[in-house]
Coordinates of C-alpha atoms and ligand atoms in Angstrom, one line a residue:
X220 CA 0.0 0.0 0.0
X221 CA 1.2 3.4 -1.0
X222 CA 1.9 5.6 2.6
X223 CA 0.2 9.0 1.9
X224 CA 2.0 12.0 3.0
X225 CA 0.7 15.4 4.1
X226 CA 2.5 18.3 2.3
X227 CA 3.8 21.1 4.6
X228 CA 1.4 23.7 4.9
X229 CA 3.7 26.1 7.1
X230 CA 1.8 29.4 8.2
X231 CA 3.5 32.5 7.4
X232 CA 5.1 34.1 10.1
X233 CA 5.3 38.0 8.4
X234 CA 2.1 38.5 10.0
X235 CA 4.1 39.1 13.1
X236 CA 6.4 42.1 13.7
X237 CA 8.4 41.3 16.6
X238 CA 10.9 44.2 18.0
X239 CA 14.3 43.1 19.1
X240 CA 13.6 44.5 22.6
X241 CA 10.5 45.5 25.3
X242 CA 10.2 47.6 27.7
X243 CA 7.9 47.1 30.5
X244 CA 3.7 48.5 29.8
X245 CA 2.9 50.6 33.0
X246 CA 0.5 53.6 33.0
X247 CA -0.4 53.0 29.7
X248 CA 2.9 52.8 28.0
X249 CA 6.0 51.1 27.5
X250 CA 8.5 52.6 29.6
X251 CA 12.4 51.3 30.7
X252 CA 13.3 49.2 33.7
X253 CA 14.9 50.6 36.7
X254 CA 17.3 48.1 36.1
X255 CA 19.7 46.7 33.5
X256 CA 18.6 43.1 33.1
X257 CA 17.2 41.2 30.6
X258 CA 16.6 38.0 29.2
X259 CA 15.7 36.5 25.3
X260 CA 12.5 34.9 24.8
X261 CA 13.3 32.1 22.7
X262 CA 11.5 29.5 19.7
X263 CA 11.2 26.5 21.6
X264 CA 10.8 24.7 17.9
X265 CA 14.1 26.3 17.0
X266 CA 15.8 27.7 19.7
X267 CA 15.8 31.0 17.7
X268 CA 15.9 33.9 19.6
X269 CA 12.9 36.0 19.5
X270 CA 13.2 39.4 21.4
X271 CA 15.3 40.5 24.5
X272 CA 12.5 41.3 26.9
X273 CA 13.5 43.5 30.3
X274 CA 13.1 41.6 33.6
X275 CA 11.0 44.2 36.2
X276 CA 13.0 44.8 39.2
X277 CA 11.2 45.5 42.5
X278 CA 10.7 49.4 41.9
X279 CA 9.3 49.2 38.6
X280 CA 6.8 46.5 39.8
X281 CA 6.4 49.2 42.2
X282 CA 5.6 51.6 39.7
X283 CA 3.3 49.4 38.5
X284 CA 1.2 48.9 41.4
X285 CA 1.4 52.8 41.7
X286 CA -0.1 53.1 38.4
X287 CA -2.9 50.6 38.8
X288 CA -4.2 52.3 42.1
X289 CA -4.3 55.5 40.6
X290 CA -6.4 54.3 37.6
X291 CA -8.5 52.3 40.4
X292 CA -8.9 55.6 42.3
X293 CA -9.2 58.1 39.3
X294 CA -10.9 56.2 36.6
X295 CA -11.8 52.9 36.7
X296 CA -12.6 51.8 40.1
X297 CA -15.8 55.0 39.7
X298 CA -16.9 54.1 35.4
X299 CA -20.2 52.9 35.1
X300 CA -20.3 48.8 34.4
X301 CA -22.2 49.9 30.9
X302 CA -18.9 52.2 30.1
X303 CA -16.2 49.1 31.5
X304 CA -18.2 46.6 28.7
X305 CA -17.6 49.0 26.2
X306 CA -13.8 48.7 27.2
X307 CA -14.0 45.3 27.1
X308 CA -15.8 44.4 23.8
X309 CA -14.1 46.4 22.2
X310 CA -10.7 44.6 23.7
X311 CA -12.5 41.6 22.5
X312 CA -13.2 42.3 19.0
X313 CA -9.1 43.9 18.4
X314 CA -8.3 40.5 19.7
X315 CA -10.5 39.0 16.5
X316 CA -9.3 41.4 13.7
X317 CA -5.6 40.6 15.3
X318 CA -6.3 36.9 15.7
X319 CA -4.2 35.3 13.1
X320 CA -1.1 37.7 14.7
X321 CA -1.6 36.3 17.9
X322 CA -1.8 32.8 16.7
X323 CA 1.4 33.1 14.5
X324 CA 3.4 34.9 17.8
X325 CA 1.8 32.6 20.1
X326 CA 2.9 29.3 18.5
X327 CA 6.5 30.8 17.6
X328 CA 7.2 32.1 21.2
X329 CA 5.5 28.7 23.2
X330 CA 6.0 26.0 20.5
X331 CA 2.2 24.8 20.5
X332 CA 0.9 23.8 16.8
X333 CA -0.6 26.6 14.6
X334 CA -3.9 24.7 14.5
X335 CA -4.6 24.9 18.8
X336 CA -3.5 28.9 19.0
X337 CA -5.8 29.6 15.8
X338 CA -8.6 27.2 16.9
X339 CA -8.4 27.4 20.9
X340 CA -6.3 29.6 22.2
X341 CA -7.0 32.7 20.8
X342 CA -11.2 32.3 20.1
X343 CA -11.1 31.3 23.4
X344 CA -9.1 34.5 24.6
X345 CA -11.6 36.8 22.6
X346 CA -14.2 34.6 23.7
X347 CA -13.6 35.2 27.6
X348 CA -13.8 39.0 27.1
X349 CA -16.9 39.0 25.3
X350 CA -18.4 37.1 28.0
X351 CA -17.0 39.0 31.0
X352 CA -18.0 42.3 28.8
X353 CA -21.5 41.4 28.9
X354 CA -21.3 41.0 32.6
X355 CA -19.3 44.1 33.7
X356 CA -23.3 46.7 34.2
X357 CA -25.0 43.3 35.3
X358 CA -23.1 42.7 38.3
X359 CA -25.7 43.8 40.7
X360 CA -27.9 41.1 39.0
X361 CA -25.3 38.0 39.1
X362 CA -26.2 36.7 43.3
X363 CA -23.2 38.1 44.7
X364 CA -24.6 39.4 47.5
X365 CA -26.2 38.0 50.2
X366 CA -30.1 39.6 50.3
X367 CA -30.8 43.1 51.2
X368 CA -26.2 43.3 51.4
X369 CA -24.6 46.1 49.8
X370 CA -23.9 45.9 46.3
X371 CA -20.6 43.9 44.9
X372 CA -18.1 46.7 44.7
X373 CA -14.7 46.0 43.0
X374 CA -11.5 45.2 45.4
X375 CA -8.7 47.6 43.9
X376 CA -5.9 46.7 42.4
X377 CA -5.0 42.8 41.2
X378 CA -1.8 41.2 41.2
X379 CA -1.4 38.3 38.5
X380 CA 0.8 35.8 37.3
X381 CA 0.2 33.3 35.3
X382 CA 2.4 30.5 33.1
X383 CA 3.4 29.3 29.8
X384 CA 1.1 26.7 28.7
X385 CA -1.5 28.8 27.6
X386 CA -0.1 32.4 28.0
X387 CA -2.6 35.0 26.4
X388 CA -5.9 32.9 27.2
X389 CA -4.8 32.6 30.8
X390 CA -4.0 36.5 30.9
X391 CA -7.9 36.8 29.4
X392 CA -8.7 34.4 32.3
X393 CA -6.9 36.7 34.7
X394 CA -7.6 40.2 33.1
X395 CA -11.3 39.6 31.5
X396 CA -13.1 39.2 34.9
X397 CA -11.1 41.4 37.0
X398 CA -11.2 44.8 35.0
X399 CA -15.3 43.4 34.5
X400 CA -15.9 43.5 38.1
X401 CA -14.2 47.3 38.4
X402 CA -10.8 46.4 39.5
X403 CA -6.8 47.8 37.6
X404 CA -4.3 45.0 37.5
X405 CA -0.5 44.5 37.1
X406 CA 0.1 41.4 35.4
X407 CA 2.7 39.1 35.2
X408 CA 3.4 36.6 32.3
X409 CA 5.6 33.7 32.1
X410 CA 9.4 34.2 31.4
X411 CA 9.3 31.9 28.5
X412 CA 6.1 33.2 26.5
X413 CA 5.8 37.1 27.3
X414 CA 5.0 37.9 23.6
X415 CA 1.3 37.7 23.3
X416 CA 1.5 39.2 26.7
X417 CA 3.5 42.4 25.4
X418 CA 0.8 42.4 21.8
X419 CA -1.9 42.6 24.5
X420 CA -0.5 45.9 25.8
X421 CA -0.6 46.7 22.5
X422 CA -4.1 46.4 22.4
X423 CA -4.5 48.3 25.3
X424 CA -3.6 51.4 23.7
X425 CA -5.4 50.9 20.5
X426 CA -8.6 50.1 22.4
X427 CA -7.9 53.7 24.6
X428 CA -8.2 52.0 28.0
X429 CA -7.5 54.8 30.4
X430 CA -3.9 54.3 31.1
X431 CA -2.8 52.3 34.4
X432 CA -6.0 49.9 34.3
X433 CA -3.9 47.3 32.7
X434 CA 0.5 47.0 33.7
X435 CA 2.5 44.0 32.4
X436 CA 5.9 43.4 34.6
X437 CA 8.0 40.7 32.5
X438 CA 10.2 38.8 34.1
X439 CA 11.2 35.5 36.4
X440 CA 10.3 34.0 39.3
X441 CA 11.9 37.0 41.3
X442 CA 9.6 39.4 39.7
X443 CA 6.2 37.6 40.4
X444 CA 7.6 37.4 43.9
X445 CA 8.3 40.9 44.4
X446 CA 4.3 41.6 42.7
X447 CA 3.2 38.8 45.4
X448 CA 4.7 41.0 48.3
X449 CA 4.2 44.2 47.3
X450 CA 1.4 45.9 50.0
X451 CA -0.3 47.6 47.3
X452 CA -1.9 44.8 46.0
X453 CA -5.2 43.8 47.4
X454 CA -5.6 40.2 45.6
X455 CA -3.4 38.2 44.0
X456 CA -4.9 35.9 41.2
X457 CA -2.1 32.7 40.3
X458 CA -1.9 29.6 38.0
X459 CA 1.1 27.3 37.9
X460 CA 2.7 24.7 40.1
X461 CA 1.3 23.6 43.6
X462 CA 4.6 24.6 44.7
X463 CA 4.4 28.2 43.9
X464 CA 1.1 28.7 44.8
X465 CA 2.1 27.3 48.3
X466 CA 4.8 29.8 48.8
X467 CA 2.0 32.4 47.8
X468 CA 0.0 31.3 50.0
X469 CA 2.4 31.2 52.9
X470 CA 3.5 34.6 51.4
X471 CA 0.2 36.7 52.1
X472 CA -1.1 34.3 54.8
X473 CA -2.2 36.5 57.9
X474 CA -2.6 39.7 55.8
X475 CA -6.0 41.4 54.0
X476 CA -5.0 40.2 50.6
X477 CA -7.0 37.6 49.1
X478 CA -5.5 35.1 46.6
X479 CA -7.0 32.6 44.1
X480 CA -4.4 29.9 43.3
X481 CA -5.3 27.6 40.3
X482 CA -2.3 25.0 40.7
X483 CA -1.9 21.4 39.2
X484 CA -3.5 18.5 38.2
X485 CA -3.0 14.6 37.6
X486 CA -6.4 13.7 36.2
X487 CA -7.6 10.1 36.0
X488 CA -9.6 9.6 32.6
X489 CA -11.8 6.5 33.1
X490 CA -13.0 4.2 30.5
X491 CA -15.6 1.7 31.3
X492 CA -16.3 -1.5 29.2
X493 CA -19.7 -0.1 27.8
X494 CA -17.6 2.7 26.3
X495 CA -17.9 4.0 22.6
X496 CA -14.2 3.1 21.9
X497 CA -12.9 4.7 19.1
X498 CA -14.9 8.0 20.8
X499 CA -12.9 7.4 23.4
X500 CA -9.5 6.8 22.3
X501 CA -10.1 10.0 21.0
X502 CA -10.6 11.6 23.9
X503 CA -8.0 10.0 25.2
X504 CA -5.7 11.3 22.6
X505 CA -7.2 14.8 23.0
X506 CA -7.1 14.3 26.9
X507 CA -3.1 14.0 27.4
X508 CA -1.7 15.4 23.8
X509 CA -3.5 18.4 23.1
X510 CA -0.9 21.6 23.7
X511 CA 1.8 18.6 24.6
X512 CA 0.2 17.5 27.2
X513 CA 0.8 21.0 29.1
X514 CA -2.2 21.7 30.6
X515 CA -3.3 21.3 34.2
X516 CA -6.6 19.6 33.5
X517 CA -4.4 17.3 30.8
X518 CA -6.0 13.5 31.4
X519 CA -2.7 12.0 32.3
X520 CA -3.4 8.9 34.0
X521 CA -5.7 6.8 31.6
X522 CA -7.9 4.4 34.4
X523 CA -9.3 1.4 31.5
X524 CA -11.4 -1.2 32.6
X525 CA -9.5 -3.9 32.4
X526 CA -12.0 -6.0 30.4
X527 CA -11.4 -3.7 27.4
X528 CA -7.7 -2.8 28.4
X529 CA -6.3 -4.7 25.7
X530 CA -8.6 -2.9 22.8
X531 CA -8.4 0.1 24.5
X532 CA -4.4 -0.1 24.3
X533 CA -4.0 -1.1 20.5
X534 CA -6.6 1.1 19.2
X535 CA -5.1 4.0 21.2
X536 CA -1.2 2.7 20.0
X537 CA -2.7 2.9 16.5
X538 CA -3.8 6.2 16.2
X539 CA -1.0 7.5 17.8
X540 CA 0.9 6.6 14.9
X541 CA -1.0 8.4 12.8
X542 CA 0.2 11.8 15.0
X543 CA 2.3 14.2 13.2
X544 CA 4.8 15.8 15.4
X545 CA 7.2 18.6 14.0
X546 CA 7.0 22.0 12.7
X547 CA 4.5 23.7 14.9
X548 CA 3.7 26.4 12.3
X549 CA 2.8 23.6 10.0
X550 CA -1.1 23.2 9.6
X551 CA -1.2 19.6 9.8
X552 CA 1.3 19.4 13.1
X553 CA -0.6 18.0 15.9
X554 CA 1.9 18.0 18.3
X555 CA 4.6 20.5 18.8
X556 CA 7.7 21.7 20.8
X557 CA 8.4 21.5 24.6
X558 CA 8.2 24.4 26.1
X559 CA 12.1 24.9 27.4
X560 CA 14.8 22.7 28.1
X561 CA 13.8 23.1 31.7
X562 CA 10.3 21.3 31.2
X563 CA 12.0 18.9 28.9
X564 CA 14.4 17.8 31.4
X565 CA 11.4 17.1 33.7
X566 CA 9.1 15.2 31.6
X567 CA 13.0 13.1 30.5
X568 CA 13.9 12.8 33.9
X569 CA 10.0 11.4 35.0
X570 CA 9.6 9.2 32.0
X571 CA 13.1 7.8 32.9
X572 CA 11.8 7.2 37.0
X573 CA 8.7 5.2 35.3
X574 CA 10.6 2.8 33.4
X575 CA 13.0 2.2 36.7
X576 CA 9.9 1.7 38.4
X577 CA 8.7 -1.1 36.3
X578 CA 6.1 0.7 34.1
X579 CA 6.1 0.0 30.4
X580 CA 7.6 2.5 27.9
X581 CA 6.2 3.2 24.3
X582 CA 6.5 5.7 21.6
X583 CA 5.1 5.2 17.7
X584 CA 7.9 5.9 15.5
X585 CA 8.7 9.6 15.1
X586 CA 11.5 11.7 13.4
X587 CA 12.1 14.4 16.2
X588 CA 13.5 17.9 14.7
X589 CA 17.3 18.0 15.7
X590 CA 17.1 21.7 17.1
X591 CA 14.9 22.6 19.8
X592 CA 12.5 20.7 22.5
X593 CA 11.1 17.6 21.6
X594 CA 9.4 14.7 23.2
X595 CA 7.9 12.0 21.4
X596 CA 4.0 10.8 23.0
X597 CA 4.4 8.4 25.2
X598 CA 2.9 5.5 26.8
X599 CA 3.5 4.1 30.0
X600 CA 1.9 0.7 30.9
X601 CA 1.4 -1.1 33.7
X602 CA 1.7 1.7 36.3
X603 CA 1.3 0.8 39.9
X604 CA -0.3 3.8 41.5
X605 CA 3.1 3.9 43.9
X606 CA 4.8 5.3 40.6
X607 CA 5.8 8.8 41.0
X608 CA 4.4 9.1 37.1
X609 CA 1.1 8.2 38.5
X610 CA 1.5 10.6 41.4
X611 CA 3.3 13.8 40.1
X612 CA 2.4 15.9 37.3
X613 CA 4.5 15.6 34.3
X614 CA 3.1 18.4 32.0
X615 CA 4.1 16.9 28.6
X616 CA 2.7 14.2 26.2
X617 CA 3.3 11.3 28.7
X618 CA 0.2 8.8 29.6
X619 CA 0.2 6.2 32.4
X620 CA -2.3 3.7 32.1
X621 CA -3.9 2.0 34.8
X622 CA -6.7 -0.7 35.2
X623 CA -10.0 -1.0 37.5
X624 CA -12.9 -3.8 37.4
X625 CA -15.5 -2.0 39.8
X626 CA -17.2 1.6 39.3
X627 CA -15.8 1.8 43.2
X628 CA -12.3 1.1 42.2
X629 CA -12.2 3.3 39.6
X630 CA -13.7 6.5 42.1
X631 CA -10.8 5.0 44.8
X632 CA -7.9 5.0 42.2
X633 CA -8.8 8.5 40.7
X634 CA -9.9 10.3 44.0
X635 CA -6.2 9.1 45.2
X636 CA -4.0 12.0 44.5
X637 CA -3.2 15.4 46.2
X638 CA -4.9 16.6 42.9
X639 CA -8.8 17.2 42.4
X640 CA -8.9 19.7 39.3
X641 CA -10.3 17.7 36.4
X642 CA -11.7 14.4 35.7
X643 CA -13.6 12.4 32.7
X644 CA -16.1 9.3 32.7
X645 CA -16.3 7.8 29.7
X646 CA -19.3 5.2 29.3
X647 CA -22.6 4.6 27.5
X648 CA -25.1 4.7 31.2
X649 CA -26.6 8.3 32.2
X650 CA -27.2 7.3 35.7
X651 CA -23.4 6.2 35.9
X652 CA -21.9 9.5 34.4
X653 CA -23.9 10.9 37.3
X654 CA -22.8 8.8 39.8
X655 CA -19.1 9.0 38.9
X656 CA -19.4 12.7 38.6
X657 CA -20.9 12.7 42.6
X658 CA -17.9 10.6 43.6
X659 CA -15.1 11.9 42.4
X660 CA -13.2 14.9 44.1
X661 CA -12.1 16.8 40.9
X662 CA -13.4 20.7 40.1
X663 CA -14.4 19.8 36.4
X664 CA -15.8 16.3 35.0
X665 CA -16.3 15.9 31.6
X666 CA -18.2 12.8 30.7
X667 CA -17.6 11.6 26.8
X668 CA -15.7 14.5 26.2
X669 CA -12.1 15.9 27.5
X670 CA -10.6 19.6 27.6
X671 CA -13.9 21.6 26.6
X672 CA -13.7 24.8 27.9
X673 CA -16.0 27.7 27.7
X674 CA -16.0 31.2 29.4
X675 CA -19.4 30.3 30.7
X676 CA -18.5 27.4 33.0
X677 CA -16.4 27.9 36.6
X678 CA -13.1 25.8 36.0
X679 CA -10.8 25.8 39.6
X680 CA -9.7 22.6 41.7
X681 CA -10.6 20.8 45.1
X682 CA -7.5 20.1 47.3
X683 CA -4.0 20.5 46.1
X684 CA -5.4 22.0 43.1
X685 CA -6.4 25.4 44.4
X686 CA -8.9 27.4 45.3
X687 CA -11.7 29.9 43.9
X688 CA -13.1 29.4 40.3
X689 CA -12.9 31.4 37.2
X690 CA -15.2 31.6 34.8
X691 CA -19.0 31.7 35.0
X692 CA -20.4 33.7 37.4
X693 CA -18.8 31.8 39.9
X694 CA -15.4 33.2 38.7
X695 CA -16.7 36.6 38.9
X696 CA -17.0 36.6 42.9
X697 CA -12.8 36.3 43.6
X698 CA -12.7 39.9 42.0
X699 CA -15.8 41.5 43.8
X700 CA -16.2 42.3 47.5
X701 CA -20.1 42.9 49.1
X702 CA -18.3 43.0 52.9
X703 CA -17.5 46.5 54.2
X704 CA -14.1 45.9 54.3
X705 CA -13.2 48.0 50.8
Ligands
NDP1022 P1 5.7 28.0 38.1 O1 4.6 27.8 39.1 O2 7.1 28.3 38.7 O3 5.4 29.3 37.2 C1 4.1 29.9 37.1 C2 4.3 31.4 37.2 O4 4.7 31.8 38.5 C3 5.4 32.0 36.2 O5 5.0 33.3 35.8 C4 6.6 32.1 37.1 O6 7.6 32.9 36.6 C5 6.0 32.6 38.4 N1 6.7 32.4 39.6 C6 7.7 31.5 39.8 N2 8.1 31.5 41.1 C7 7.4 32.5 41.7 C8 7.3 33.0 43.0 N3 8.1 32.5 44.0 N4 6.4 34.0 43.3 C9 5.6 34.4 42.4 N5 5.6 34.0 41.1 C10 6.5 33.0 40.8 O7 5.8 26.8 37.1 P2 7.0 26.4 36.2 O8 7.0 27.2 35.0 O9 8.3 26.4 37.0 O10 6.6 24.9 36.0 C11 7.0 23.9 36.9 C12 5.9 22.8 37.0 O11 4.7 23.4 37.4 C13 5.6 22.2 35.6 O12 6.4 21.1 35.3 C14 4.2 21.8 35.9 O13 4.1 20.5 36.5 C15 3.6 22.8 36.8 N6 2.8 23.8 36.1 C16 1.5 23.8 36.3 C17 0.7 24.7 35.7 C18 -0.8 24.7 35.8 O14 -1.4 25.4 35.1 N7 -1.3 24.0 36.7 C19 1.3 25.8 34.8 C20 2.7 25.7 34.8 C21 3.4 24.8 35.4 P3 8.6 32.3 35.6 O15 7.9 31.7 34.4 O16 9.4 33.4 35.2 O17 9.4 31.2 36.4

């Protein structure tokens, strides 16, 4: 039989205009660091460098804070809700007209394919400021206060920080709600992907929003820190690693400043025996490959019923062979570059603990790109749940499989984790989706599906995984107070 090929269909990247160097966006423009340092964002694909972007020092974030409050006090914190929506839909629809400039600078600086910025990240992005437009003169409306309680009133001024996995839909996440609700924030993206982050200032100013209401710090870990301590900030709003958020919360524990933390995940995608299985190889596929497995919700441990474990596993090994890794501004790649060598080194250095630990190691055949960060998908069978690769996130294409014969051992095996963000129930009976969904300690459950999102629905975890909820109406309460403490 003939093999048919896909041609490359590479997108063009001359619909980005990236400047050798940023400053840092406070009050409304973008201004030099107090500082000298710096640091190159960089193509994972290619290791190419992008831009030399400043790293904030602890003044300038304090400059930044100083600029949000005085936008909180002079403008924004006092506009009507009907006048913030304006702002917002008409962030919304720059993020549209600029969509396929975000998608190409979005892929290039964080190595995801072409096909998830244009189709996910950046719909969902616009999608999330639509929605939060549409709430920003209906607050009084949305339950937030108890009955006959004041009104919800924004809390000031928002600190940020947020990671590389999905860096401008998790600044909508962050920003969308919070300027909604009344509140200015200073912002914080990931050192590795502060691109779309720097085009969103960008957008800012072409939209007019009064200067201040919106500050981007770039930099490391040292600079979220210093936004995390600063006693200007009345909330702090985090996603990333358990550990981090930890130290944050340690950080502003006994003080006035309120924190949501969305943190990690190790989410057990179970398949019972009455299971459409193709669907759900699928969605199993979808579940830990989609954006290289890098997302907190990913389905990373696959729990099979282990009278269809057998199909499950060759139909899954099958199609995996059929997944085109490479190029991630080619059209047809599905999965693309590590993030950074750092995250490579991690997912190399679990992988490597799972095979010493007995589990069994596959990959379909794949020709890996010799420059850059790559990791083949990979399979790991026959994981105990001791294995630190069925206990610790991984955040990359790497799936442990494990096996149940009871709807109760399934609940035990996935409920055992520090983790509680994201789970999904794959089988053909309502009343055992419903069951399963009752039972099991996670903040989303998908049943039949994996990874839907939607600006309408609250997404936060149980336990290790964090607390508060954003999006929904739900998300809108961590940026809104109705006490009288503001
Ligand atoms: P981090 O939690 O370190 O990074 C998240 C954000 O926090 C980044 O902007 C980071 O800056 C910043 N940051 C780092 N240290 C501090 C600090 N002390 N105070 C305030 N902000 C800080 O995640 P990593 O990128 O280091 O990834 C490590 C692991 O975390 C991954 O392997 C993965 O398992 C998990 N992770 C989970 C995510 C999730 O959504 N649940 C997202 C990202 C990672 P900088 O980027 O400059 O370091």
């Amino acid at each position: 039989m003939p093999r048919f090929e896909y041609a490359p269909a590479p997108e063009s990247r001359s619909v980005v205009d990236i400047r050798s160097s940023y400053g840092l966006f406070i009050g409304g423009e973008f201004v030099e660091s107090s500082g000298d340092t710096s640091f190159k964002t960089i193509s994972p694909a290619t290791e190419e460098v992008l831009a030399d972007i400043t790293e904030a020092t602890a003044d300038d974030v304090d400059r930044a804070v100083k600029a949000a409050r005085q936008a909180y006090r002079g403008v924004w914190g006092r506009m009507s809700g009907a006048d913030r929506g304006k702002y917002l839909f008409r962030i919304a629809r720059l993020l549209q007209e600029r969509a396929r400039e975000f998608a190409v600078l979005e892929t290039l600086d964080n190595g995801k394919p072409i096909k998830e910025a244009r189709d996910v990240d950046i719909p969902l992005a616009a999608a999330h400021f639509f929605y939060h437009a549409g709430w920003a003169d209906k607050l009084e409306y949305a339950g937030l206060a108890p009955a006959g309680g004041r009104p919800p009133r924004p809390i000031g001024v928002v600190g940020q920080v947020i990671p590389w996995n999905f860096p401008l839909l998790m600044l909508s996440w962050k920003i969308a709600p919070a300027l909604a609700c009344g509140n200015t924030v200073v912002l914080k993206p990931a050192e590795t992907t502060p691109l779309t982050a720097l085009l969103f200032a960008e957008v800012c100013q072409q939209a007019d929003l009064p200067p201040g209401v919106v500050n981007i710090v770039t930099g490391a870990g040292d600079t979220g820190r210093a936004l995390v301590e600063h006693p200007g900030v009345d909330k702090i709003a985090f996603t990333g690693s358990t550990e981090v958020g930890k130290a944050i919360a340690r950080t502003i524990a006994g003080t006035r400043v309120r924190a949501t933390l969305e943190l990690g995940g190790k989410a057990a995608n179970i398949v019972f025996d009455d299971a459409p299985v193709d669907q759900a190889v699928e969605g199993i596929v979808n579940g830990i490959f989609f954006n290289q497995g890098h997302v907190c919700c990913a389905g990373s441990r696959l729990l099979v019923q282990e009278s269809v474990h057998d199909e499950v596993i060759r139909k899954l090994k099958r199609r995996l062979t059929t997944i085109r890794v490479g190029d991630p501004l080619d059209k047809n790649t599905d999965l693309g570059a590590i993030n950074s060598a750092a995250q490579l080194d991690r997912i190399r250095e679990l992988s490597g603990i799972a095979e010493a630990e007995g589990a069994e190691r596959w990959s379909p055949p794949c020709d890996l790109p010799s420059r850059g960060f790559w990791f083949p998908p990979t399979v790991f069978t026959g994981v105990a749940q001791t294995h630190r690769i069925a206990q610790e996130e991984v955040f990359g294409p790497v799936l442990s499989v494990l096996t149940f014969r009871t709807p109760q051992e399934a609940v035990a095996k996935a409920n055992n984790t520090p983790y509680g963000l994201s789970a999904g129930v794959w089988t053909d009976k309502g009343s055992r989706i419903l069951w399963m969904a009752d039972q099991l300690r996670a903040g989303v459950v998908w049943a039949n599906t994996f990874n839907k999102f939607d600006p309408t629905s609250p997404f936060g975890g149980f336990k290790e995984s964090g607390y508060g909820r954003e999006g929904g109406r739900h998300g809108l309460e961590g940026y809104v107070t109705t006490g009288d403490d503001q």
